[in-house]
PDB file of C-alpha atoms in Angstrom:
ATOM      1  CA  MET A  80      -8.307  -8.487  21.873  1.00 38.00           C
ATOM      2  CA  ASP A  81      -5.377 -10.605  22.599  1.00 39.00           C
ATOM      3  CA  ASP A  82      -1.803  -9.591  21.811  1.00 39.00           C
ATOM      4  CA  GLN A  83      -1.570 -11.948  18.801  1.00 38.00           C
ATOM      5  CA  ASN A  84      -4.895 -10.452  17.287  1.00 42.00           C
ATOM      6  CA  GLN A  85      -3.917  -6.786  18.134  1.00 48.00           C
ATOM      7  CA  CYS A  86      -3.178  -4.015  15.199  1.00 57.00           C
ATOM      8  CA  CYS A  87       0.022  -2.564  15.871  1.00 57.00           C
ATOM      9  CA  SER A  88       1.846  -4.537  18.746  1.00 49.00           C
ATOM     10  CA  SER A  89       5.509  -3.620  19.687  1.00 53.00           C
ATOM     11  CA  ASP A  90       6.708  -5.308  16.756  1.00 68.00           C
ATOM     12  CA  ARG A  91       5.239  -2.962  14.493  1.00 79.00           C
ATOM     13  CA  SER A  92       3.355  -5.903  12.427  1.00 84.00           C
ATOM     14  CA  THR A  93      -0.098  -5.976  11.283  1.00 86.00           C
ATOM     15  CA  PRO A  94      -2.178  -9.152  10.832  1.00 86.00           C
ATOM     16  CA  ARG A  95      -4.660  -9.376   7.872  1.00 89.00           C
ATOM     17  CA  THR A  96      -7.209 -11.263   6.960  1.00 91.00           C
ATOM     18  CA  ASP A  97      -6.606 -13.949   4.399  1.00 93.00           C
ATOM     19  CA  LYS A  98      -8.772 -12.441   1.959  1.00 95.00           C
ATOM     20  CA  ILE A  99      -7.150  -9.092   2.195  1.00 94.00           C
ATOM     21  CA  LYS A 100      -4.162 -10.650   1.904  1.00 95.00           C
ATOM     22  CA  SER A 101      -4.851 -12.717  -0.846  1.00 96.00           C
ATOM     23  CA  ASN A 102      -6.473  -9.325  -2.431  1.00 96.00           C
ATOM     24  CA  LEU A 103      -3.010  -7.029  -1.858  1.00 97.00           C
ATOM     25  CA  VAL A 104      -0.555 -10.045  -3.088  1.00 97.00           C
ATOM     26  CA  SER A 105      -2.938 -10.137  -6.261  1.00 97.00           C
ATOM     27  CA  ARG A 106      -2.574  -6.847  -6.999  1.00 97.00           C
ATOM     28  CA  LEU A 107       1.391  -6.616  -6.534  1.00 98.00           C
ATOM     29  CA  ASN A 108       1.585  -9.512  -8.363  1.00 98.00           C
ATOM     30  CA  ARG A 109      -0.044  -7.926 -11.444  1.00 97.00           C
ATOM     31  CA  VAL A 110       1.868  -4.660 -10.381  1.00 98.00           C
ATOM     32  CA  GLU A 111       5.024  -6.571 -11.438  1.00 98.00           C
ATOM     33  CA  GLY A 112       3.627  -7.952 -14.195  1.00 98.00           C
ATOM     34  CA  GLN A 113       3.510  -4.632 -15.339  1.00 98.00           C
ATOM     35  CA  ILE A 114       7.061  -3.255 -14.555  1.00 98.00           C
ATOM     36  CA  ARG A 115       8.250  -6.190 -16.311  1.00 98.00           C
ATOM     37  CA  GLY A 116       6.180  -5.423 -19.388  1.00 98.00           C
ATOM     38  CA  ILE A 117       7.421  -1.866 -19.251  1.00 98.00           C
ATOM     39  CA  ARG A 118      11.345  -3.360 -19.059  1.00 98.00           C
ATOM     40  CA  GLY A 119      10.505  -5.204 -22.281  1.00 98.00           C
ATOM     41  CA  MET A 120       8.749  -2.187 -23.989  1.00 98.00           C
ATOM     42  CA  VAL A 121      11.750   0.110 -23.383  1.00 98.00           C
ATOM     43  CA  GLU A 122      13.956  -2.644 -24.441  1.00 98.00           C
ATOM     44  CA  LYS A 123      11.952  -3.237 -27.889  1.00 98.00           C
ATOM     45  CA  ASP A 124      12.094   0.798 -28.170  1.00 98.00           C
ATOM     46  CA  VAL A 125       8.451   0.931 -27.962  1.00 98.00           C
ATOM     47  CA  TYR A 126       6.620   4.431 -28.813  1.00 98.00           C
ATOM     48  CA  CYS A 127       6.902   6.956 -25.666  1.00 97.00           C
ATOM     49  CA  ASP A 128       3.259   7.609 -25.495  1.00 98.00           C
ATOM     50  CA  ASP A 129       2.614   3.686 -24.967  1.00 98.00           C
ATOM     51  CA  ILE A 130       5.223   3.218 -22.157  1.00 98.00           C
ATOM     52  CA  LEU A 131       4.297   6.118 -20.544  1.00 98.00           C
ATOM     53  CA  ASN A 132       0.190   4.873 -20.431  1.00 98.00           C
ATOM     54  CA  GLN A 133       1.789   1.796 -18.758  1.00 98.00           C
ATOM     55  CA  ILE A 134       3.573   3.851 -16.082  1.00 98.00           C
ATOM     56  CA  ALA A 135       0.532   5.727 -15.266  1.00 98.00           C
ATOM     57  CA  ALA A 136      -1.230   2.186 -15.205  1.00 97.00           C
ATOM     58  CA  VAL A 137       0.859   0.964 -12.768  1.00 98.00           C
ATOM     59  CA  GLN A 138       1.050   4.131 -10.564  1.00 96.00           C
ATOM     60  CA  SER A 139      -2.774   3.821 -10.281  1.00 96.00           C
ATOM     61  CA  ALA A 140      -2.401   0.197  -9.173  1.00 97.00           C
ATOM     62  CA  LEU A 141       0.034   1.130  -6.742  1.00 96.00           C
ATOM     63  CA  ASN A 142      -2.522   3.929  -5.266  1.00 95.00           C
ATOM     64  CA  ALA A 143      -5.022   1.400  -5.050  1.00 96.00           C
ATOM     65  CA  VAL A 144      -2.895  -0.666  -3.155  1.00 97.00           C
ATOM     66  CA  GLY A 145      -1.893   2.039  -0.754  1.00 95.00           C
ATOM     67  CA  LYS A 146      -5.588   3.127  -0.385  1.00 95.00           C
ATOM     68  CA  ILE A 147      -6.644  -0.403   0.453  1.00 95.00           C
ATOM     69  CA  LEU A 148      -3.414  -0.637   3.363  1.00 95.00           C
ATOM     70  CA  LEU A 149      -4.355   3.162   4.412  1.00 95.00           C
ATOM     71  CA  GLU A 150      -7.960   2.478   5.039  1.00 94.00           C
ATOM     72  CA  GLY A 151      -7.101  -0.855   7.095  1.00 94.00           C
ATOM     73  CA  HIS A 152      -4.624   0.953   9.064  1.00 94.00           C
ATOM     74  CA  MET A 153      -6.988   4.029  10.147  1.00 94.00           C
ATOM     75  CA  LYS A 154      -9.838   1.749  10.819  1.00 93.00           C
ATOM     76  CA  SER A 155      -7.542  -0.405  12.840  1.00 92.00           C
ATOM     77  CA  CYS A 156      -3.986   0.727  13.810  1.00 92.00           C
ATOM     78  CA  VAL A 157      -4.790   4.063  13.922  1.00 94.00           C
ATOM     79  CA  MET A 158      -7.910   3.615  15.743  1.00 94.00           C
ATOM     80  CA  GLU A 159      -6.336   1.333  18.825  1.00 93.00           C
ATOM     81  CA  ARG A 160      -3.408   3.750  19.219  1.00 94.00           C
ATOM     82  CA  ILE A 161      -5.810   6.775  19.728  1.00 95.00           C
ATOM     83  CA  GLN A 162      -8.103   4.799  22.086  1.00 95.00           C
ATOM     84  CA  GLN A 163      -4.619   3.594  24.161  1.00 94.00           C
ATOM     85  CA  GLY A 164      -3.924   7.599  24.426  1.00 95.00           C
ATOM     86  CA  ASP A 165      -1.244   7.473  21.654  1.00 94.00           C
ATOM     87  CA  SER A 166      -1.669  10.759  19.966  1.00 93.00           C
ATOM     88  CA  GLU A 167       1.979  10.508  18.194  1.00 95.00           C
ATOM     89  CA  VAL A 168      -0.244   8.105  15.743  1.00 95.00           C
ATOM     90  CA  ILE A 169      -1.836  10.996  13.957  1.00 95.00           C
ATOM     91  CA  ASP A 170       1.710  12.719  12.875  1.00 95.00           C
ATOM     92  CA  GLU A 171       2.798   9.217  12.119  1.00 95.00           C
ATOM     93  CA  LEU A 172      -0.505   9.226   9.809  1.00 95.00           C
ATOM     94  CA  LEU A 173       0.099  12.624   8.397  1.00 96.00           C
ATOM     95  CA  LYS A 174       3.867  11.585   7.406  1.00 95.00           C
ATOM     96  CA  THR A 175       2.592   9.137   5.743  1.00 93.00           C
ATOM     97  CA  MET A 176      -0.197  10.570   3.817  1.00 93.00           C
ATOM     98  CA  ASN A 177       2.271  13.472   2.645  1.00 94.00           C
ATOM     99  CA  LYS A 178       4.534  10.815   1.215  1.00 92.00           C
ATOM    100  CA  LEU A 179       1.559   8.799  -0.508  1.00 90.00           C
ATOM    101  CA  MET A 180       0.218  11.612  -2.410  1.00 89.00           C
ATOM    102  CA  LYS A 181       3.357  13.070  -3.685  1.00 83.00           C
TER     103      LYS A 181
END
């Protein structure tokens, strides 16, 4: 692997395929729209249960984005760093997973 295609280079960036990036951006755009919709619901005094259901939908959508990113991270960045003998990546991954599971 050359430095340009390396997953977790020293600048801590992760190149993604155009397909994955497009999928993630599309999902995040949807979430952004849902958030704007929730704000509008609050401004219009919509019934609490309806707003809470929309919040649950946003949380689910964000979880889906997180799962996609986590899978890619584990299959590339984490594997690569373990193969390079960097076991600290496991502690980093555990901290991140604990944050995601709150």
